[in-house]
Short mmCIF file of C-alpha atoms in Angstrom, two decimals:
data_model
loop_
_atom_site.label_atom_id
_atom_site.label_comp_id
_atom_site.label_asym_id
_atom_site.label_seq_id
_atom_site.Cartn_x
_atom_site.Cartn_y
_atom_site.Cartn_z
CA MET X 1 -83.84 -39.13 72.62
CA ARG X 2 -84.02 -37.75 69.08
CA GLN X 3 -87.33 -37.48 67.28
CA ASP X 4 -86.54 -40.19 64.70
CA GLU X 5 -85.46 -42.61 67.42
CA ALA X 6 -88.64 -41.94 69.45
CA GLU X 7 -90.69 -42.54 66.35
CA TRP X 8 -89.37 -46.07 65.87
CA THR X 9 -89.90 -46.98 69.52
CA ASP X 10 -93.62 -46.41 69.02
CA PRO X 11 -95.03 -48.41 66.04
CA HIS X 12 -98.24 -46.36 66.16
CA ARG X 13 -96.46 -43.11 65.29
CA VAL X 14 -94.92 -44.57 62.13
CA LEU X 15 -98.38 -45.47 60.82
CA THR X 16 -100.19 -42.35 61.97
CA GLU X 17 -97.62 -39.71 61.07
CA SER X 18 -96.68 -41.01 57.61
CA ALA X 19 -98.43 -39.45 54.63
CA THR X 20 -99.78 -42.80 53.38
CA LEU X 21 -99.70 -46.41 54.40
CA GLY X 22 -97.27 -47.16 51.58
CA ASP X 23 -94.85 -44.53 52.88
CA ALA X 24 -95.04 -46.04 56.38
CA LEU X 25 -94.33 -49.57 55.08
CA ARG X 26 -91.44 -48.35 52.92
CA ARG X 27 -89.88 -46.35 55.78
CA ALA X 28 -90.23 -49.31 58.17
CA ARG X 29 -88.61 -51.65 55.66
CA GLU X 30 -85.73 -49.27 54.97
CA HIS X 31 -85.26 -48.72 58.71
CA SER X 32 -84.98 -52.50 59.21
CA ALA X 33 -82.39 -52.67 56.36
CA ARG X 34 -84.38 -55.32 54.51
CA SER X 35 -84.88 -55.55 50.78
CA ILE X 36 -88.22 -56.17 49.14
CA GLU X 37 -87.04 -59.66 48.18
CA ASP X 38 -86.20 -60.49 51.82
CA LEU X 39 -89.58 -59.19 52.96
CA SER X 40 -91.32 -61.24 50.26
CA THR X 41 -89.54 -64.39 51.45
CA ALA X 42 -90.53 -63.71 55.08
CA THR X 43 -94.20 -62.91 54.39
CA ARG X 44 -94.79 -65.06 51.25
CA VAL X 45 -96.25 -62.01 49.53
CA HIS X 46 -95.23 -61.49 45.90
CA VAL X 47 -92.67 -58.78 45.21
CA ARG X 48 -94.95 -56.91 42.81
CA TYR X 49 -97.64 -56.63 45.50
CA LEU X 50 -95.10 -55.30 48.00
CA ARG X 51 -93.98 -52.66 45.50
CA ALA X 52 -97.62 -51.77 44.77
CA LEU X 53 -98.31 -51.34 48.49
CA GLU X 54 -95.29 -49.08 49.01
CA GLN X 55 -96.14 -47.04 45.90
CA ASN X 56 -99.89 -46.84 46.80
CA ASP X 57 -100.73 -48.37 43.42
CA HIS X 58 -104.14 -49.85 44.25
CA SER X 59 -104.85 -50.78 40.63
CA ALA X 60 -102.09 -53.41 40.71
CA LEU X 61 -103.48 -55.11 43.84
CA PRO X 62 -106.04 -57.92 44.03
CA SER X 63 -109.33 -57.68 45.94
CA GLN X 64 -109.41 -56.12 49.37
CA VAL X 65 -110.03 -59.42 51.20
CA PHE X 66 -106.64 -60.70 49.99
CA VAL X 67 -104.75 -57.42 50.41
CA LEU X 68 -105.85 -57.12 54.05
CA GLY X 69 -104.02 -60.36 54.76
CA TYR X 70 -100.96 -59.06 52.93
CA VAL X 71 -101.00 -55.78 54.90
CA ARG X 72 -101.28 -57.60 58.23
CA ALA X 73 -98.44 -59.97 57.29
CA VAL X 74 -96.12 -57.15 56.15
CA ALA X 75 -96.90 -54.99 59.19
CA GLY X 76 -96.24 -57.89 61.56
CA ALA X 77 -92.94 -58.70 59.86
CA LEU X 78 -91.85 -55.03 60.16
CA GLY X 79 -92.89 -54.74 63.83
CA LEU X 80 -95.87 -52.45 63.16
CA ASP X 81 -99.42 -52.67 64.54
CA GLU X 82 -101.28 -55.06 62.19
CA GLN X 83 -104.79 -53.91 63.09
CA LEU X 84 -103.91 -50.23 62.73
CA ALA X 85 -102.26 -50.91 59.35
CA ALA X 86 -105.34 -52.82 58.14
CA GLU X 87 -107.70 -50.05 59.24
CA ARG X 88 -105.61 -47.40 57.47
CA PHE X 89 -105.56 -49.45 54.28
CA LYS X 90 -109.39 -49.67 54.40
CA ARG X 91 -109.61 -45.88 54.73
CA GLU X 92 -107.19 -45.20 51.88
CA THR X 93 -108.58 -47.81 49.48
CA PRO X 94 -111.57 -46.82 47.32
CA HIS X 95 -114.38 -49.36 47.50
CA ALA X 96 -115.52 -50.76 44.19
CA ALA X 97 -118.51 -53.08 43.68
CA GLU X 98 -116.65 -55.67 41.63
CA GLY X 99 -115.97 -59.37 41.90
CA LEU X 100 -112.89 -60.96 43.41
CA GLN X 101 -109.68 -60.40 41.45
CA SER X 102 -107.21 -63.22 41.27
CA PRO X 103 -104.17 -62.59 43.52
CA THR X 104 -101.94 -64.63 41.20
CA GLY X 105 -102.13 -62.23 38.26
CA ALA X 106 -103.53 -64.88 35.91
CA ASP X 107 -104.03 -63.68 32.32
CA VAL X 108 -106.99 -65.16 30.48
CA THR X 109 -106.35 -63.48 27.12
CA ASP X 110 -104.30 -66.43 25.91
CA ALA X 111 -107.04 -68.85 26.94
CA ARG X 112 -109.64 -66.78 25.08
CA ARG X 113 -107.44 -66.70 21.99
CA ARG X 114 -107.10 -70.50 21.97
CA SER X 115 -110.75 -71.25 22.80
CA PRO X 116 -111.97 -71.40 19.15
CA ARG X 117 -109.22 -73.92 18.32
CA TRP X 118 -110.18 -76.16 21.23
CA ILE X 119 -113.86 -75.93 20.33
CA ALA X 120 -113.14 -76.82 16.71
CA ALA X 121 -110.96 -79.77 17.73
CA ALA X 122 -113.64 -81.04 20.11
CA ALA X 123 -116.33 -80.72 17.41
CA VAL X 124 -114.20 -82.70 14.92
CA LEU X 125 -113.61 -85.43 17.49
CA VAL X 126 -117.34 -85.69 18.28
CA LEU X 127 -118.25 -85.87 14.59
CA ALA X 128 -115.62 -88.58 14.05
CA VAL X 129 -116.98 -90.72 16.89
CA VAL X 130 -120.60 -90.29 15.75
CA GLY X 131 -119.67 -91.08 12.13
CA TRP X 132 -117.79 -94.21 13.13
CA ASN X 133 -120.76 -95.51 15.15
CA VAL X 134 -123.17 -94.84 12.28
CA PHE X 135 -120.85 -96.62 9.85
CA GLN X 136 -120.66 -99.69 12.10
CA ARG X 137 -124.41 -99.87 12.53
CA VAL X 138 -125.04 -99.59 8.78
CA ASN X 139 -122.61 -102.46 8.09
CA LEU X 140 -124.29 -104.67 10.69
CA MET X 141 -127.80 -104.08 9.33
CA GLN X 142 -129.21 -107.23 7.63
CA ASP X 143 -132.52 -108.14 6.10
CA PRO X 144 -134.87 -109.99 8.46
CA THR X 145 -134.39 -113.79 8.27
CA PRO X 146 -137.59 -115.87 8.00
CA PRO X 147 -138.09 -118.49 10.76
CA ALA X 148 -136.89 -122.03 10.10
CA ILE X 149 -140.31 -123.51 11.07
CA SER X 150 -142.78 -123.12 8.25
CA GLU X 151 -145.82 -124.01 10.34
CA THR X 152 -146.64 -124.58 14.02
CA PRO X 153 -146.78 -128.29 15.00
CA GLU X 154 -150.22 -129.51 16.01
CA THR X 155 -148.94 -130.90 19.32
CA TRP X 156 -147.77 -127.43 20.37
CA SER X 157 -151.27 -126.03 20.21
CA LEU X 158 -152.55 -128.88 22.36
CA GLY X 159 -149.93 -128.36 25.01
CA SER X 160 -148.47 -131.91 24.78
CA ALA X 161 -145.12 -131.02 23.25
CA PRO X 162 -142.06 -132.26 25.21
CA GLY X 163 -140.71 -129.69 27.64
CA VAL X 164 -143.86 -127.55 27.59
CA VAL X 165 -145.24 -126.84 31.07
CA ARG X 166 -148.79 -125.66 31.52
CA LEU X 167 -149.16 -122.91 34.13
CA GLY X 168 -151.84 -123.34 36.73
CA ALA X 169 -153.21 -121.10 39.47
CA PRO X 170 -150.60 -118.98 41.31
CA ARG X 171 -149.27 -120.49 44.49
CA PRO X 172 -149.02 -118.59 47.78
CA ALA X 173 -145.75 -116.88 48.61
CA PRO X 174 -143.31 -118.85 50.78
CA PRO X 175 -143.29 -117.92 54.47
CA ASP X 176 -140.79 -115.30 55.63
CA GLN X 177 -137.58 -116.39 57.22
CA THR X 178 -137.89 -116.77 60.95
CA VAL X 179 -135.75 -114.14 62.71
CA PRO X 180 -135.17 -114.48 66.46
CA ALA X 181 -136.46 -111.62 68.58
CA LEU X 182 -133.88 -109.02 69.61
CA TYR X 183 -132.78 -109.52 73.22
CA ILE X 184 -132.66 -106.35 75.33
CA THR X 185 -130.93 -106.41 78.70
CA PRO X 186 -133.50 -105.49 81.37
CA GLY X 187 -132.83 -102.06 82.84
CA LEU X 188 -130.04 -101.18 80.39
CA GLU X 189 -132.09 -98.68 78.35
CA ALA X 190 -133.32 -96.90 81.48
CA GLU X 191 -129.76 -96.78 82.87
CA LEU X 192 -128.33 -95.22 79.70
CA THR X 193 -131.13 -92.77 78.85
CA GLY X 194 -132.72 -92.13 82.25
CA ILE X 195 -136.17 -92.87 80.77
CA ASP X 196 -138.32 -95.88 81.59
CA PRO X 197 -139.16 -97.57 78.24
CA GLU X 198 -142.50 -98.78 79.68
CA ASP X 199 -143.55 -95.21 80.56
CA GLU X 200 -145.15 -94.03 77.30
CA ALA X 201 -145.59 -90.45 78.54
CA ALA X 202 -141.91 -90.14 79.43
CA VAL X 203 -140.85 -91.56 76.06
CA GLN X 204 -143.07 -89.13 74.13
CA GLY X 205 -141.89 -86.20 76.27
CA ALA X 206 -138.28 -87.04 75.58
CA ARG X 207 -138.96 -87.14 71.84
CA VAL X 208 -140.58 -83.68 71.93
CA ASP X 209 -138.28 -81.95 74.42
CA ALA X 210 -134.96 -83.08 72.95
CA PRO X 211 -134.45 -81.30 69.60
CA VAL X 212 -131.86 -82.76 67.26
CA GLN X 213 -128.84 -80.46 66.80
CA ALA X 214 -126.44 -80.53 63.90
CA ALA X 215 -123.10 -82.07 64.83
CA PHE X 216 -119.71 -80.86 63.55
CA ASN X 217 -118.89 -82.55 60.26
CA PRO X 218 -115.38 -81.85 58.92
CA ARG X 219 -115.57 -81.33 55.16
CA GLY X 220 -111.99 -80.20 54.68
CA ALA X 221 -108.78 -79.55 56.55
CA THR X 222 -109.09 -78.85 60.29
CA TYR X 223 -106.37 -76.65 61.79
CA GLY X 224 -105.56 -75.59 65.34
CA ALA X 225 -105.58 -77.58 68.58
CA ALA X 226 -106.13 -81.31 68.99
CA PRO X 227 -109.74 -82.54 69.45
CA THR X 228 -109.04 -83.50 73.08
CA ALA X 229 -107.74 -79.99 73.90
CA SER X 230 -110.54 -77.97 72.31
CA SER X 231 -114.26 -77.42 72.92
CA VAL X 232 -114.86 -74.77 70.22
CA VAL X 233 -114.61 -75.28 66.45
CA ILE X 234 -115.05 -72.48 63.89
CA GLN X 235 -115.95 -73.78 60.42
CA ALA X 236 -116.16 -71.76 57.20
CA ARG X 237 -119.46 -71.89 55.34
CA ARG X 238 -117.88 -70.19 52.34
CA ALA X 239 -114.47 -68.79 51.46
CA ALA X 240 -113.42 -66.13 53.99
CA SER X 241 -110.36 -65.06 55.98
CA LEU X 242 -109.79 -65.89 59.67
CA VAL X 243 -107.04 -64.33 61.80
CA VAL X 244 -106.44 -65.16 65.49
CA ARG X 245 -104.20 -62.74 67.40
CA MET X 246 -102.76 -63.11 70.88
CA GLY X 247 -103.06 -60.41 73.52
CA ASP X 248 -99.54 -59.13 72.76
CA GLY X 249 -100.30 -58.72 69.04
CA ARG X 250 -98.71 -61.94 67.81
CA VAL X 251 -100.65 -63.86 65.15
CA LEU X 252 -101.62 -67.34 66.35
CA PHE X 253 -103.40 -68.37 63.13
CA ALA X 254 -104.12 -66.62 59.81
CA ARG X 255 -105.56 -68.26 56.74
CA GLN X 256 -108.04 -67.82 53.91
CA LEU X 257 -110.34 -70.76 54.63
CA THR X 258 -112.42 -72.43 51.93
CA ALA X 259 -115.91 -73.83 52.48
CA GLY X 260 -115.76 -76.79 54.89
CA GLU X 261 -112.35 -76.00 56.41
CA ALA X 262 -112.27 -75.40 60.17
CA TRP X 263 -110.08 -74.23 63.05
CA ARG X 264 -110.11 -75.76 66.54
CA ALA X 265 -109.72 -73.16 69.28
CA PRO X 266 -107.40 -74.04 72.20
CA SER X 267 -109.10 -73.82 75.59
CA ASP X 268 -106.19 -72.23 77.50
CA VAL X 269 -105.17 -69.34 75.18
CA SER X 270 -106.23 -65.70 75.45
CA ALA X 271 -106.71 -64.37 71.92
CA THR X 272 -109.12 -62.53 69.62
CA VAL X 273 -110.81 -64.02 66.55
CA ASP X 274 -110.85 -61.58 63.59
CA VAL X 275 -112.90 -62.59 60.52
CA SER X 276 -113.71 -60.78 57.30
CA GLU X 277 -117.37 -61.91 57.28
CA PRO X 278 -118.97 -63.08 60.57
CA ASP X 279 -121.90 -64.84 58.90
CA ALA X 280 -119.49 -66.91 56.82
CA PHE X 281 -118.40 -68.92 59.89
CA ALA X 282 -120.36 -71.43 61.99
CA VAL X 283 -119.46 -72.10 65.64
CA TYR X 284 -119.61 -75.61 67.14
CA MET X 285 -119.39 -76.06 70.90
CA ASN X 286 -118.71 -79.51 72.31
CA GLY X 287 -119.36 -80.93 68.84
CA GLU X 288 -122.80 -79.35 68.31
CA TYR X 289 -123.87 -76.33 66.25
CA ASP X 290 -124.21 -73.09 68.24
CA GLY X 291 -124.90 -70.55 65.48
CA ALA X 292 -122.76 -68.13 63.48
CA LEU X 293 -120.22 -65.62 64.75
CA ASN X 294 -121.89 -62.43 65.97
CA ALA X 295 -119.13 -59.91 65.20
CA ALA X 296 -115.94 -59.51 63.21
CA LEU X 297 -113.88 -59.38 66.44
CA THR X 298 -114.75 -62.01 69.07
CA PRO X 299 -112.73 -62.77 72.24
CA LEU X 300 -111.76 -66.44 72.31
CA SER X 301 -112.30 -66.55 76.07
CA GLN X 302 -115.97 -65.70 75.50
CA LEU X 303 -116.45 -68.69 73.20
CA ASN X 304 -114.60 -71.05 75.57
CA SER X 305 -116.70 -69.85 78.53
CA ARG X 306 -119.92 -70.56 76.64
CA ALA X 307 -118.67 -74.02 75.70
CA GLN X 308 -117.77 -74.83 79.31
CA ALA X 309 -121.17 -73.62 80.54
CA ALA X 310 -122.93 -75.77 77.94
CA ALA X 311 -120.85 -78.80 78.99
CA ARG X 312 -121.81 -78.25 82.65
CA ARG X 313 -125.50 -78.02 81.75
CA THR X 314 -125.28 -81.24 79.75
CA ALA X 315 -123.56 -83.05 82.63
CA ALA X 316 -126.17 -81.77 85.11
CA GLU X 317 -129.02 -82.93 82.87
CA ALA X 318 -127.43 -86.38 82.49
CA ALA X 319 -127.00 -86.67 86.26
CA ALA X 320 -130.64 -85.66 86.79
CA ARG X 321 -131.83 -88.28 84.30
CA THR X 322 -129.74 -90.94 86.00
CA GLU X 323 -131.14 -89.99 89.41
CA ARG X 324 -134.71 -90.16 88.09
CA ALA X 325 -134.02 -93.58 86.59
CA VAL X 326 -132.63 -94.86 89.90
CA GLN X 327 -135.66 -93.56 91.79
CA ALA X 328 -138.06 -95.14 89.29
CA ALA X 329 -136.23 -98.48 89.58
CA ALA X 330 -136.43 -98.30 93.39
CA GLU X 331 -140.17 -97.58 93.26
CA ARG X 332 -140.76 -100.53 90.92
CA ALA X 333 -138.77 -102.79 93.25
CA GLN X 334 -140.86 -101.67 96.25
CA GLN X 335 -144.07 -102.28 94.33
CA ALA X 336 -142.88 -105.75 93.32
CA THR X 337 -141.96 -106.57 96.93
CA ALA X 338 -145.33 -105.37 98.19
CA SER X 339 -147.16 -107.43 95.55
CA ALA X 340 -145.17 -110.56 96.44
CA ALA X 341 -145.86 -110.06 100.17
CA ALA X 342 -149.59 -109.64 99.54
CA ALA X 343 -149.68 -112.83 97.48
CA THR X 344 -148.14 -114.93 100.30
CA ILE X 345 -150.74 -113.89 102.96
CA PRO X 346 -153.31 -116.75 103.30
CA PRO X 347 -156.99 -115.80 103.07
CA GLU X 348 -158.97 -115.62 106.38
CA GLY X 349 -161.66 -118.18 107.29
#
């Protein structure tokens, strides 16, 4: 096998032996006989960003968080190792402490040039509205009109004028509306909660020992598996990228999530969760908050195993509460039977 043919059978060699990442991407594209336009259509990455990547022109690229997604998409479309390509881009890209650059290439110079015109137009409109209101109020102003009655009738001061009602002492408030007492099925509360409502100590203990946990609240689009086929939900606290790759390197999910958007993890898939910022994502297991992601790379099987273990603990606790409730009900029934038997025994003598 010739050296060039062996090189293309191993995607790692193309990335490691090329002078730069841009050279590796260009060589892989030319080897696949694809134009930049075809690659842009397949990856949905703009043509000018593809040219900038191949030419190693970092000044023409947006912020690193966006370009990493572009690099992974281009490498996957060309059959290269996405993770290796992303790591090499991080090594070759100088880090700069600057804010996010728009990936759309928006130019704000035109907006700045037109800002004074918009401000002037808005000021004229405000002045026109204020002037019109002042003009209307001035036209409606009239001199105060003297009352038609020149003097107060004598009967008014005595309180005998027709239609005049003299107020006496305040009366008591009317009684509240009678509301029937709420009916509670005997034994239903103990059956559902496993706690005897008449046992004050058990009720107080349940209030102290059962902390309230935050439940998953979708505040945006939720991607991934159906709710019935998933026990783990990863929700973005702020804008960040999330990529899920299968064991064979295929990308299962990749998206720049905004705050509130979430992804449901399937329970029967072996994959790895790759995020740009671990603390930007919250993990919910079985619908309840379980904390933030601990690392940038997290095996999905690890999250599913924790969710299954939590579900088993919850089921065991519910079964234990039910068993305690049944035992308490049996003890109360025995006590009631004993009390009834004692009451039927006639006194001696």
